[in-house]
Coordinates of C-alpha atoms in Angstrom, one line a residue:
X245 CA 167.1 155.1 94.4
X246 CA 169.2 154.2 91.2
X247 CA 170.2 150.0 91.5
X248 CA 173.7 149.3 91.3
X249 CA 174.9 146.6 89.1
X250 CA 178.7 145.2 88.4
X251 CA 177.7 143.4 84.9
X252 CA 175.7 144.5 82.2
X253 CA 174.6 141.6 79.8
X254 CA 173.4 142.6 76.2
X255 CA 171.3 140.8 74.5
X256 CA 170.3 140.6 70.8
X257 CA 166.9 138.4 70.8
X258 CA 166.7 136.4 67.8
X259 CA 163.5 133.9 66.6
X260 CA 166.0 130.9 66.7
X261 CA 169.4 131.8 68.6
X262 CA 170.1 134.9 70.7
X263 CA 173.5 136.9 70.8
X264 CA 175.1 137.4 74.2
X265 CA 177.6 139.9 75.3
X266 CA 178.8 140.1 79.1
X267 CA 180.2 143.9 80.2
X268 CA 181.5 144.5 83.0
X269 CA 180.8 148.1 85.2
X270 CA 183.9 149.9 83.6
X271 CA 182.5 148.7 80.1
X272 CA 185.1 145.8 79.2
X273 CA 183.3 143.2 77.2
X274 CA 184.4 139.9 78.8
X275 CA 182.8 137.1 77.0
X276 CA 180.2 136.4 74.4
X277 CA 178.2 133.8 72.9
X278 CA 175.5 132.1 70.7
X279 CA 172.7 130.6 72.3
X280 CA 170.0 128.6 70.8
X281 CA 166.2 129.5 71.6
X282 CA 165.6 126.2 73.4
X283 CA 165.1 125.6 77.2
X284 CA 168.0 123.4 77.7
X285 CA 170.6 125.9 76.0
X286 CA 169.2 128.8 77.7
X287 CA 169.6 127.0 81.0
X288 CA 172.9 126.7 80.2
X289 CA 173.9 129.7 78.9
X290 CA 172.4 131.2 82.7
X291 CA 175.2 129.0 84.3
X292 CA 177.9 130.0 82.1
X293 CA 176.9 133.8 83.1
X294 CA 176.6 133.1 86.7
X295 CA 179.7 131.4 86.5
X296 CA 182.0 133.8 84.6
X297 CA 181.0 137.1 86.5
X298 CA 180.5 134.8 90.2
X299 CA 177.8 137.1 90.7
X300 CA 174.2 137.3 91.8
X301 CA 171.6 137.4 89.4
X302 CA 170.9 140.7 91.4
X303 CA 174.1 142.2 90.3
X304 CA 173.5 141.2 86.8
X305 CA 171.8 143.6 84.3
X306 CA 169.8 142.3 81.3
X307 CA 169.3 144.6 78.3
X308 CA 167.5 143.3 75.4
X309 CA 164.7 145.0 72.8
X310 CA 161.9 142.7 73.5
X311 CA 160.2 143.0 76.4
X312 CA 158.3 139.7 76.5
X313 CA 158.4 136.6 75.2
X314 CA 159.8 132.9 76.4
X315 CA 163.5 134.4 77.3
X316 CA 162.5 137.3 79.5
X317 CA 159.9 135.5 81.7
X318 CA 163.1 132.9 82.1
X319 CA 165.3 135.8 82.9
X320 CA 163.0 137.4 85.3
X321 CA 162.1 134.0 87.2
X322 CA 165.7 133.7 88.0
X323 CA 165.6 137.0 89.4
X324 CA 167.6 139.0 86.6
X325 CA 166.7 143.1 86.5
X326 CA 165.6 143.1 82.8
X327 CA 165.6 146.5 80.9
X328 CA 164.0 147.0 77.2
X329 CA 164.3 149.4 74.8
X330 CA 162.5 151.1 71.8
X331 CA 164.5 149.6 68.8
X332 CA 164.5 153.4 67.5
X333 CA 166.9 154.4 70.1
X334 CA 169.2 151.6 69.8
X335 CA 169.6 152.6 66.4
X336 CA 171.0 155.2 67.7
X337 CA 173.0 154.1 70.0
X338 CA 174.5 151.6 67.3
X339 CA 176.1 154.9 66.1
X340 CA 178.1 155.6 69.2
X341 CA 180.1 152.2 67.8
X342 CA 180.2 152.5 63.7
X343 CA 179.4 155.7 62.3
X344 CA 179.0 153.9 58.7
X345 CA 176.7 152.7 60.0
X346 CA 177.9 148.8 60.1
X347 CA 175.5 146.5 61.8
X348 CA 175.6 142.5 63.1
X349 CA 174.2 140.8 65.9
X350 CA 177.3 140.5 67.9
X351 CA 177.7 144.1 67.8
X352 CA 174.2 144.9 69.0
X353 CA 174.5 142.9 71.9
X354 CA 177.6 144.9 72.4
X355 CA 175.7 148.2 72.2
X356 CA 172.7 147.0 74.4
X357 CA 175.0 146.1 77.4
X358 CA 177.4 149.1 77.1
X359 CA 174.4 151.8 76.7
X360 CA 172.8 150.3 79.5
X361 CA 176.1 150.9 81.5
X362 CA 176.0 154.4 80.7
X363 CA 172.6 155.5 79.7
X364 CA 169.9 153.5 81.7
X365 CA 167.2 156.4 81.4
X366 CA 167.3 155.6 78.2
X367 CA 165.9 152.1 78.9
X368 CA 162.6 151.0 81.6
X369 CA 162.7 148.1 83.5
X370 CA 160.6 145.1 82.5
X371 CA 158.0 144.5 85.7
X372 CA 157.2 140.7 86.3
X373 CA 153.5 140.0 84.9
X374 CA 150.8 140.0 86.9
X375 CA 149.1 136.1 85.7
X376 CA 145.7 138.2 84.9
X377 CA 147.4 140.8 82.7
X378 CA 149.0 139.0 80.8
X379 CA 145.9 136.6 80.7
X380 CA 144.1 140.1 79.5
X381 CA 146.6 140.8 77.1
X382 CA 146.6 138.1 74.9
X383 CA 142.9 137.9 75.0
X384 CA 142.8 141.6 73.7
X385 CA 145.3 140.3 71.2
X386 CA 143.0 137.5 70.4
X387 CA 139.7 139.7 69.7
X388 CA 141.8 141.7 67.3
X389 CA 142.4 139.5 65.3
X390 CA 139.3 138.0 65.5
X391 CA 137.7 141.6 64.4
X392 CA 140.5 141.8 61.3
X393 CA 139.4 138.4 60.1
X394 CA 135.4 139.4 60.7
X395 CA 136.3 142.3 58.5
X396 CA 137.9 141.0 56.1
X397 CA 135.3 137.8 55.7
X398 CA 132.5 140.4 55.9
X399 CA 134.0 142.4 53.0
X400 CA 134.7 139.2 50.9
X401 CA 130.8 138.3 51.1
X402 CA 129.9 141.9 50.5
X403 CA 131.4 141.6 47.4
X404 CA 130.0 138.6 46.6
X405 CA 126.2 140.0 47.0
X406 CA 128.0 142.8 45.0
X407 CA 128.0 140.7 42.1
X408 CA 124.6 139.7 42.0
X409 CA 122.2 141.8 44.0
X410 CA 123.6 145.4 45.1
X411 CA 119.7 146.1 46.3
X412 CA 120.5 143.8 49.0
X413 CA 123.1 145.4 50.4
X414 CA 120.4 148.3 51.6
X415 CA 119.8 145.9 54.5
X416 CA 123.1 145.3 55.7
X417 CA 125.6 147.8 53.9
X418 CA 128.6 146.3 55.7
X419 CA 126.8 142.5 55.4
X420 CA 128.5 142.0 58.9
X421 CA 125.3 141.4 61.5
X422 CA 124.4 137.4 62.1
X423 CA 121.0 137.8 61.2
X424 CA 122.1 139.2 57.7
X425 CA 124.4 135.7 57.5
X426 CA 121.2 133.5 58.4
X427 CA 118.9 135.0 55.7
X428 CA 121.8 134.4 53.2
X429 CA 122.2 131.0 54.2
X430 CA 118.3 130.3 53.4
X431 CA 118.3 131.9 50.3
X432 CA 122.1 132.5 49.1
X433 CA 121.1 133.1 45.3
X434 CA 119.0 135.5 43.8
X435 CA 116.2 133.2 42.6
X436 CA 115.9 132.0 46.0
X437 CA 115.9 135.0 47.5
X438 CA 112.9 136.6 45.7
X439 CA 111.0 133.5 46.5
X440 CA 111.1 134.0 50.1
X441 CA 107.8 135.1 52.2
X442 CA 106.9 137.3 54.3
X443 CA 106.3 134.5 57.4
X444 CA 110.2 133.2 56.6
X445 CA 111.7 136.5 57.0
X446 CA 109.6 137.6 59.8
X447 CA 110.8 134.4 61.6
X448 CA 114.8 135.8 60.8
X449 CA 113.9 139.2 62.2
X450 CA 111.9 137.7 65.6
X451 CA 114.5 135.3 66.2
X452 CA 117.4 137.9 65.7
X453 CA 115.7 141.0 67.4
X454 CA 115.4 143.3 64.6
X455 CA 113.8 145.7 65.0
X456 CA 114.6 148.9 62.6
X457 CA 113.6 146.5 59.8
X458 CA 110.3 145.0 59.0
X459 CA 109.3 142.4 56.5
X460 CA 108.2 144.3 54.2
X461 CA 112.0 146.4 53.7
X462 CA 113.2 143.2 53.5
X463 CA 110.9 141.5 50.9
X464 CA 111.8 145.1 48.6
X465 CA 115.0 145.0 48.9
X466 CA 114.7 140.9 47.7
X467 CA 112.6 141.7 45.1
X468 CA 114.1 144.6 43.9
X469 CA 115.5 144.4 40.1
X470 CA 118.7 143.1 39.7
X471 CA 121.3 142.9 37.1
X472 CA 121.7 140.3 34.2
X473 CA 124.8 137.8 34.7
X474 CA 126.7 135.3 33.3
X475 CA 125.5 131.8 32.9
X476 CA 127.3 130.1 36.2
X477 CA 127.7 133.2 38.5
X478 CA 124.5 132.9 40.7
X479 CA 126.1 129.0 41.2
X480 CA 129.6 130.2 41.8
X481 CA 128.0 132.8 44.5
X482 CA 126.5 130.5 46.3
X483 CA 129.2 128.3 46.8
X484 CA 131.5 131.4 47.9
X485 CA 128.7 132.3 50.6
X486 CA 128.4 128.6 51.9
X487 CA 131.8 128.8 52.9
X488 CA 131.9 132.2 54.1
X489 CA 129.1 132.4 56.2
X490 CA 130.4 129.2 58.9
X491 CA 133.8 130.9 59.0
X492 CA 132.1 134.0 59.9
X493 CA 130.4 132.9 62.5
X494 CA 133.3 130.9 64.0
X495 CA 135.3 134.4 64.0
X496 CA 132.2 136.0 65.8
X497 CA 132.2 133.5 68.4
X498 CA 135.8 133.5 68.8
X499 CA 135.5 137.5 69.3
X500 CA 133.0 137.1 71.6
X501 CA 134.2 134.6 73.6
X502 CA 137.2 136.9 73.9
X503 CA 135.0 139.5 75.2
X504 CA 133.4 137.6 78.1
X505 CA 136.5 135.9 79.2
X506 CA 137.8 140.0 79.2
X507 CA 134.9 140.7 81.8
X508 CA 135.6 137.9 84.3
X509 CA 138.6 138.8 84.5
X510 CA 138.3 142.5 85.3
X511 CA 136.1 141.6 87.5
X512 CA 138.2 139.4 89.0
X513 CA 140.7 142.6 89.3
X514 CA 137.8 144.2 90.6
X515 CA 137.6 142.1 93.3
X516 CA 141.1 141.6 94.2
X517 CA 142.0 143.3 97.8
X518 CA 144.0 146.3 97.7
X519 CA 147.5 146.5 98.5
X520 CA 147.5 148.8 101.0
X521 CA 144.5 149.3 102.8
X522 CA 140.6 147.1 102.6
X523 CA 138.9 150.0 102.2
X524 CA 140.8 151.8 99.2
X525 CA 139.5 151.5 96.0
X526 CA 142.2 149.3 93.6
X527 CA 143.3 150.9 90.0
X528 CA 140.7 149.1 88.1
X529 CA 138.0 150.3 90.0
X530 CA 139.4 153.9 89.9
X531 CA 140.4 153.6 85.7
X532 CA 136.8 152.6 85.4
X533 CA 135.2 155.4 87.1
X534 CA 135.8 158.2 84.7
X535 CA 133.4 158.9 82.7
X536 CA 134.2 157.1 78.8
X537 CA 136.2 154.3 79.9
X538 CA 134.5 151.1 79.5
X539 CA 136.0 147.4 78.8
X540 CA 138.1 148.2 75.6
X541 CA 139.4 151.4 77.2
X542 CA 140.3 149.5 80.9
X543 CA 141.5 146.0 78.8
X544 CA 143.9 148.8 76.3
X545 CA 145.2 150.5 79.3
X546 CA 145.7 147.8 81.9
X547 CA 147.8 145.4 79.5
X548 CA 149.4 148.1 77.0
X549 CA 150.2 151.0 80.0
X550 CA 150.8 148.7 82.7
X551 CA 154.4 149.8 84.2
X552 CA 152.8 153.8 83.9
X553 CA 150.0 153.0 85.4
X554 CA 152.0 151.4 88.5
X555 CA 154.2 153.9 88.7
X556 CA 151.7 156.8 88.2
X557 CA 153.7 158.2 86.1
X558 CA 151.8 161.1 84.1
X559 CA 154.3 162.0 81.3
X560 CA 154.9 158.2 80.3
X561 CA 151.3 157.8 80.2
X562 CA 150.8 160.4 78.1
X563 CA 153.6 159.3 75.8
X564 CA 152.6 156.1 75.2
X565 CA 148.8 157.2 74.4
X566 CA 149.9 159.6 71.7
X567 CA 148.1 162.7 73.6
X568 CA 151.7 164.4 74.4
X569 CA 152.3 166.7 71.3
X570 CA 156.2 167.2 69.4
X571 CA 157.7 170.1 69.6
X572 CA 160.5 171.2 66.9
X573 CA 162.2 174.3 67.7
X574 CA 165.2 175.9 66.0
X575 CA 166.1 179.1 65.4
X576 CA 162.8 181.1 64.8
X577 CA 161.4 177.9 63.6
X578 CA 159.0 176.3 65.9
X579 CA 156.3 173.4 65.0
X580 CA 154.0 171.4 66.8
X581 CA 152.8 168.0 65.9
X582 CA 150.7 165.3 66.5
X583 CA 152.9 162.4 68.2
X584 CA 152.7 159.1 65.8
X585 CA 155.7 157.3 68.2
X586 CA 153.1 155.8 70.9
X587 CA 151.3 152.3 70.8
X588 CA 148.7 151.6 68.1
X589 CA 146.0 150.3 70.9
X590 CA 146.5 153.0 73.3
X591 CA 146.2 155.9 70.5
X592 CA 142.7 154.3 69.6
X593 CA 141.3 153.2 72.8
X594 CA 142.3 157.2 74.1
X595 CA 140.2 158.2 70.7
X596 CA 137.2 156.0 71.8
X597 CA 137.7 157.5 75.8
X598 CA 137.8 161.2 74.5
X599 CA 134.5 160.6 72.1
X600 CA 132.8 159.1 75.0
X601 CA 133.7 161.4 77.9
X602 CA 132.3 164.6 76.2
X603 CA 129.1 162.6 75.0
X604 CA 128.8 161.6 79.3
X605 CA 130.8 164.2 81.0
X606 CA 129.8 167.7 81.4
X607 CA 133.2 169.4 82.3
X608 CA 134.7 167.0 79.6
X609 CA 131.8 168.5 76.9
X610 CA 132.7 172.4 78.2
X611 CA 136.5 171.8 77.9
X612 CA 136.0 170.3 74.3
X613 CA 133.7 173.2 73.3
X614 CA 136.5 175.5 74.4
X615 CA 139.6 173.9 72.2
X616 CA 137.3 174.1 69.6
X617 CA 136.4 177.4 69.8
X618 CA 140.4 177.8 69.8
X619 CA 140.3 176.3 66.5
X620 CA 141.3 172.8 67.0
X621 CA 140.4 170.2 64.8
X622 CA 137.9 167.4 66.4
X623 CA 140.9 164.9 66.8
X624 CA 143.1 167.3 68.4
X625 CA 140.4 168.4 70.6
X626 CA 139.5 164.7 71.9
X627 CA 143.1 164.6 72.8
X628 CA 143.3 167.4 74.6
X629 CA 140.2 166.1 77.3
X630 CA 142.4 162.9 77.3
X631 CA 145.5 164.4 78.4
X632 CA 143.0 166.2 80.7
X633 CA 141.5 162.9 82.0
X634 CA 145.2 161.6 82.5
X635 CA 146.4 164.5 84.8
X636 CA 143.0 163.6 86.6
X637 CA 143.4 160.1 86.5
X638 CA 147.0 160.2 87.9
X639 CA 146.0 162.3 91.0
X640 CA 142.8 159.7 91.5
X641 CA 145.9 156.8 91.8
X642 CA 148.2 158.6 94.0
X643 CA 144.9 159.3 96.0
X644 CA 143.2 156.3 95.5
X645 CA 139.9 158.0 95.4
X646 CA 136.9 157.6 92.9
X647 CA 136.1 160.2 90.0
X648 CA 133.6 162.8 91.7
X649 CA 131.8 164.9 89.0
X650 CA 130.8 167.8 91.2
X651 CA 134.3 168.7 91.6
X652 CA 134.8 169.9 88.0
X653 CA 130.8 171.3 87.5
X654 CA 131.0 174.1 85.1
X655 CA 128.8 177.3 85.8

């Protein structure tokens, strides 16, 4: 059943003041205003809507383009329906108003409350958090950018070895694994290097659990010729790798931390009673239970598909994991494309889920084969068995039943 609201309240976020603009239900703008991003001023500019429409929060309709943040947990804890909306649209919407195109904050507050008068489908309603969701989200925020400054450390002391001793690189070609940083730490230069033993080496494999190396690839990859260089560059190396190496190792155990504090708290979902009934199984448990989806795959759908996955809502899911292809059709014309419009995290954790399924799965594996016998390409394929495991992954929700394998067993 569609809500009914008598206001409609637009709102252009801003990083330090916000744009208001009050509509009523026959699409009269009635007041607006400036508001500063600070507690007090927001509390105030609450009143002043509650006091010019004399109207419940209920009644009151919030539409704005981010869908988190500082305002819209305020907004939603005073019990405000709160829509958002892809900034792409309301582009177009803006046109409805200025066909050249003409653009300000008071006018996009404008738009936002009249186009949610008119065209809510256009915009989805902004669920209130759950505490260990959002907990999960920023932690899954936090190990990315943990892994984009491991990456871009690793590659800054890659180049570094570069410089001096490319044989080196044989043992680590990415120069990202711990035990890697701990023999450069002992011997960071090339002359110190070479003059390491066998017994010191063998004590950074043993105490790292290396195993697909032995002393002696290390001590020839050490020893191995290197190239002549400037008076001052094995000095200038070696201070670049002491101050690498610590903030390495700081990312590392920032990502990992991340990682753990992800586990307890799926497991805490895990453990949470259901809704409904003791005995049914709750989403996590269910998400988890198809074959590929392990923590980044649960952690990427949970906090980046949340509303979908509530709602069990197929098509949405779809959508937002990029496995929905565009169609373009006119005239005779008709093409088919690979849909770039979707989250970042989703499109790469459904990658991951698809190469893992057909590797665990063999329905998954027999489907894949199939597309691409077709002729599909490998990453058109994977998505294809994701969409797949979506349509199955929907009906497991509705259900609330496990994933059984012998119901798709291929002869």
């Amino acid at each position: 059943m569609t809500e009914h609201y008598d206001w409609f309240l637009g709102i252009d976020w801003g990083y330090d003041a916000h744009q208001l603009c009050l509509v009523d239900a026959a699409g009269q703008v009635h007041d607006t205003r400036r508001v500063e991003h600070d507690p007090a001023a927001v509390d105030s500019a609450i009143a002043w809507v509650l006091t010019r429409t004399a109207a419940a929060p209920s009644q009151i309709a919030v539409a704005i383009e981010q869908p988190r943040g500082a305002l819209v947990a305020t907004l939603l804890q005073r019990s405000f329906p709160v829509y958002a909306i892809n900034p792409k649209q309301l582009d177009r919407f803006r046109d409805r108003f200025s066909a050249a195109g003409a653009k300000d904050d008071a006018r996009d507050a404008h738009v936002l409350g009249d186009s949610l008068r008119t065209d809510r489908r256009a915009f989805h309603r902004v669920p209130v958090a759950d505490p260990v969701i959002l907990q999960l989200r920023e932690l899954a925020h936090a190990e990315a950018d943990c892994q984009r400054d491991l990456t871009r450390l690793t590659n800054q002391l890659r180049d570094q070895i570069y410089r001096i001793a490319p044989p080196v690189l044989r043992l680590c070609p990415a120069a990202d694994e711990p035990w890697f940083w701990t023999l450069l730490e002992q011997a960071p230069t090339l002359a110190e290097q070479q003059q390491l033993t066998r017994t010191q080496v063998l004590t950074v494999l043993r105490a790292h659990r290396i195993r697909r190396l032995t002393a002696a690839d290390l001590l020839a990859a050490l020893r191995a010729p290197a190239f002549a260089v400037a008076p001052g560059v094995h000095e200038a190396t070696r201070e670049a790798i002491s101050l690498l190496i610590p903030r390495l190792r700081v990312a590392d155990a920032q990502r990992k931390r991340c990682v753990v504090r992800q586990e307890a708290l799926l497991t805490e979902l895990r453990e949470r009673p259901a809704e409904a009934e003791p005995k049914e199984h709750c989403d996590v448990e269910i998400l988890e239970s198809l074959p590929g989806v392990g923590r980044m795959v649960s952690v990427a759908m949970l906090t980046q598909a949340t509303e979908p996955l509530a709602t069990r809502d197929y098509d949405r899911l779809r959508a937002h994991l990029g496995t929905a292809p565009i169609t373009k059709a006119s005239g005779k014309q008709r093409l088919v494309q690979m849909r770039t419009a979707c989250a970042a995290r989703l499109r790469d954790a459904a990658y991951h889920w698809g190469r893992v399924s057909i590797q665990k799965d063999a329905s998954a594996a027999a489907y894949y084969r199939r597309l691409r016998a077709r002729g599909q390409t490998h990453g058109r394929a994977l998505r294809s068995v994701v969409d797949r495991w979506l349509r199955i992954l929907v009906a497991m929700l509705r259900h609330r039943t496990l994933y059984d394998p012998k119901r798709f067993v291929t002869s």
